[in-house]
Amino acid sequence: MTIKRLQRPFSLATRLTFFISLATIASFFAFAWIMIHSVKVHFAEQDINDLREISTTLERILNHPDEPESRRLETLKNVVAGYSNVIISLEDANQKALFHSPGAPDLRPFIASATPDKNAQRNNVFLLSGPTLNTEGHAHGQKPPSSWRMIRLPIGQLPDGKAAYTLYMALSIDFHLHYINDLKNKLIMSASLISMMIIFIVLFAVYKGHEPIRNVSRRIQNITSKDLDVRLDPQAVPIELEQLVESFNHMIERIEDVFKRQSNFSADIAHEIRTPITNLVTQTEIALSLPRSQKELEDVLYSNLEEFGRMSKMVSDMLFLAQADNNQLIPEKTALNLADEVSKVFDFFEAWAEEREVSLRFEGRACWVSGDPLMLRRAMSNLLSNAMRYTPKGESVVVRVKEADEQVQIVVENPGPQIAAEHLPRLFDRFYRVDPSRQRKGEGSGIGLAIVKSIVTAHQGKVSVTSDPRVTRFILTLPKHAM
């Protein structure tokens, strides 16, 4: 089975260069099109105005009532002779040809093949193209006009309302077309050069614009495990990168915390194992230094057995946490009445409570959760033993069970010295002790609260702690059992 590799996305520089260049070039071409279109419209209006000025003159001649038609046509011929780039055809009301420019064909047959002029804002304006309208009398080697703008105008009025004459006029537009084509070619060449310049300018601008990203990347590359305390300044980067830098700082802060915990783990585990091993070695050396009775040797063995038990429990607890870290801690879900579970834990600690002169008190009512009874008892036992260890004689450890918003809370509360606020977030870390001297005085292995957190997390719950000058409270929150 072949795995299709995903195509790598285009770089940010390529994307920005492409889209910015595309937008700029498109804007330039739009401007060029608007300019060419404006020139075409201007030339069309200019040509039409010229033709209408000529038509006004011709209309004045044709409408002269005091002269015969032959005289008027002769005058018309003399006037038209003064315009070398204009062709005229004239017909009467019966569509009979009366006049057309000397040396030029009749315009009327070409009206069928003419196309309306889109650049003109008036009707009856057409465009003619092709060599069919060649005129005579051009200088040797001079190319005759081949493109024309033509208008058709009614002149005069008969008693029946019809036009007395229909005037066809065509004006050569070769000069204008040549100018427009030359303008197009120059604009295309300019656009090509400008487009290349735009691409390189945008590419350079994008490269310079990404300089802060490269600076941040270089600083990140220089961070190693030895200087995880380094933080990037969010105010020293553009505002677009501020959120990225802050996120990186938060991430490196978490990594630094993990590294510190890992670096302390070896020292913590060595410290925890060193004491029982030292006790075993010392007691064994003392027992072997002099002849001992059977009773004395048995006492040494019993003492060694106690140390082995402590080491075995520590290893078991560490394996339990390892299972929790690998998501292998799967609780067996059964319906549990927390009031009954607290009562069973109280029975187990009753003798130790009497020995320490501490009372155990339960407050609350029956609350049901879904969970593993052995795990939850272990979590409550760890909290209860921890609370009893720091409760003064004659005081009480209170366990409360209550419901709140589809959840159940177990609160273990004990009077005693206040825990400083900076220690509270780390109480559930492995081998963490509030006392920095880390002196072992029978207070446990230092991973009891970490086990509590792992058990509660496996039950989709959460654990928290608060402390004030009077009492310290550990709060376990678990989902309520659906009845």
CSV table of N, CA, C and O in Angstrom, one decimal, residues 12 33 59 62 68 76 95 106 125 134 152 159 167 174 205-208 211 244 274 286 317 386 402 461 483:
chain,number,residue,atom,x,y,z
A,12,LEU,N,5.0,31.6,2.5
A,12,LEU,CA,4.3,32.8,2.7
A,12,LEU,C,4.8,33.9,1.7
A,12,LEU,O,4.0,34.7,1.2
A,33,TRP,N,-6.7,49.9,-19.6
A,33,TRP,CA,-7.9,49.7,-20.4
A,33,TRP,C,-8.8,50.9,-20.4
A,33,TRP,O,-9.4,51.3,-21.4
A,59,GLU,N,-26.1,70.7,-45.1
A,59,GLU,CA,-27.6,70.9,-45.0
A,59,GLU,C,-28.0,72.3,-45.3
A,59,GLU,O,-29.1,72.5,-45.9
A,62,LEU,N,-28.1,72.4,-49.1
A,62,LEU,CA,-29.2,71.7,-49.7
A,62,LEU,C,-30.6,72.3,-49.4
A,62,LEU,O,-31.5,72.1,-50.2
A,68,PRO,N,-31.6,76.3,-57.8
A,68,PRO,CA,-32.0,75.0,-58.3
A,68,PRO,C,-31.2,73.9,-57.8
A,68,PRO,O,-30.1,74.1,-57.2
A,76,LEU,N,-22.3,71.8,-53.5
A,76,LEU,CA,-21.9,70.7,-52.6
A,76,LEU,C,-20.6,70.0,-53.0
A,76,LEU,O,-19.8,69.7,-52.2
A,95,GLN,N,-34.7,57.3,-52.7
A,95,GLN,CA,-33.5,56.5,-52.6
A,95,GLN,C,-32.7,56.5,-53.9
A,95,GLN,O,-32.0,55.6,-54.3
A,106,ASP,N,-19.9,54.6,-54.0
A,106,ASP,CA,-21.1,54.9,-53.3
A,106,ASP,C,-21.2,54.3,-51.9
A,106,ASP,O,-20.9,53.1,-51.8
A,125,VAL,N,-24.4,55.7,-36.1
A,125,VAL,CA,-23.0,55.9,-36.3
A,125,VAL,C,-22.4,54.4,-36.5
A,125,VAL,O,-22.7,53.5,-35.8
A,134,ASN,N,-11.4,52.5,-51.2
A,134,ASN,CA,-10.2,53.2,-51.6
A,134,ASN,C,-10.6,54.4,-52.4
A,134,ASN,O,-11.6,54.4,-53.3
A,152,ARG,N,-25.3,58.4,-40.9
A,152,ARG,CA,-26.4,58.6,-41.8
A,152,ARG,C,-27.4,59.6,-41.2
A,152,ARG,O,-27.9,59.4,-40.1
A,159,PRO,N,-43.5,67.7,-47.7
A,159,PRO,CA,-44.8,67.9,-47.1
A,159,PRO,C,-45.4,66.6,-46.5
A,159,PRO,O,-46.2,66.8,-45.5
A,167,LEU,N,-28.2,61.8,-46.2
A,167,LEU,CA,-26.8,62.1,-46.3
A,167,LEU,C,-26.0,61.0,-45.7
A,167,LEU,O,-26.1,60.7,-44.5
A,174,ASP,N,-8.0,56.2,-39.8
A,174,ASP,CA,-6.8,55.5,-39.8
A,174,ASP,C,-5.8,56.1,-38.9
A,174,ASP,O,-5.0,55.4,-38.1
A,205,ALA,N,10.2,43.6,-0.9
A,205,ALA,CA,9.5,44.1,0.3
A,205,ALA,C,9.0,43.0,1.2
A,205,ALA,O,9.1,43.1,2.4
A,206,VAL,N,8.6,41.9,0.6
A,206,VAL,CA,8.1,40.7,1.5
A,206,VAL,C,9.3,40.2,2.2
A,206,VAL,O,9.2,39.8,3.4
A,207,TYR,N,10.5,40.1,1.5
A,207,TYR,CA,11.7,39.6,2.2
A,207,TYR,C,12.0,40.5,3.4
A,207,TYR,O,12.3,40.0,4.5
A,208,LYS,N,12.0,41.8,3.2
A,208,LYS,CA,12.3,42.7,4.3
A,208,LYS,C,11.2,42.6,5.4
A,208,LYS,O,11.5,42.8,6.6
A,211,GLU,N,11.7,39.9,7.9
A,211,GLU,CA,12.9,40.0,8.7
A,211,GLU,C,12.6,39.8,10.2
A,211,GLU,O,13.3,39.1,10.9
A,244,LEU,N,2.2,35.3,18.7
A,244,LEU,CA,3.1,34.2,18.5
A,244,LEU,C,4.2,34.2,19.6
A,244,LEU,O,4.5,33.1,20.1
A,274,ARG,N,17.8,6.2,49.2
A,274,ARG,CA,19.0,6.2,50.0
A,274,ARG,C,18.8,5.9,51.4
A,274,ARG,O,19.5,5.1,52.0
A,286,ILE,N,26.3,-3.6,61.7
A,286,ILE,CA,26.3,-3.7,63.1
A,286,ILE,C,26.1,-5.1,63.5
A,286,ILE,O,26.7,-5.6,64.5
A,317,ASP,N,4.0,2.4,44.2
A,317,ASP,CA,3.4,3.7,43.9
A,317,ASP,C,4.0,4.3,42.6
A,317,ASP,O,3.2,4.9,41.8
A,386,ASN,N,-2.5,12.3,55.2
A,386,ASN,CA,-1.8,13.6,55.1
A,386,ASN,C,-2.4,14.6,56.0
A,386,ASN,O,-1.7,15.4,56.7
A,402,LYS,N,-20.7,16.5,49.3
A,402,LYS,CA,-21.8,17.3,48.9
A,402,LYS,C,-22.0,17.3,47.3
A,402,LYS,O,-21.0,17.0,46.6
A,461,GLY,N,-12.3,13.6,36.8
A,461,GLY,CA,-12.5,14.7,37.8
A,461,GLY,C,-11.4,15.6,37.9
A,461,GLY,O,-10.5,15.6,37.1
A,483,MET,N,-28.4,8.3,37.7
A,483,MET,CA,-29.3,7.3,38.3
A,483,MET,C,-30.3,6.8,37.2
A,483,MET,O,-30.7,7.5,36.3
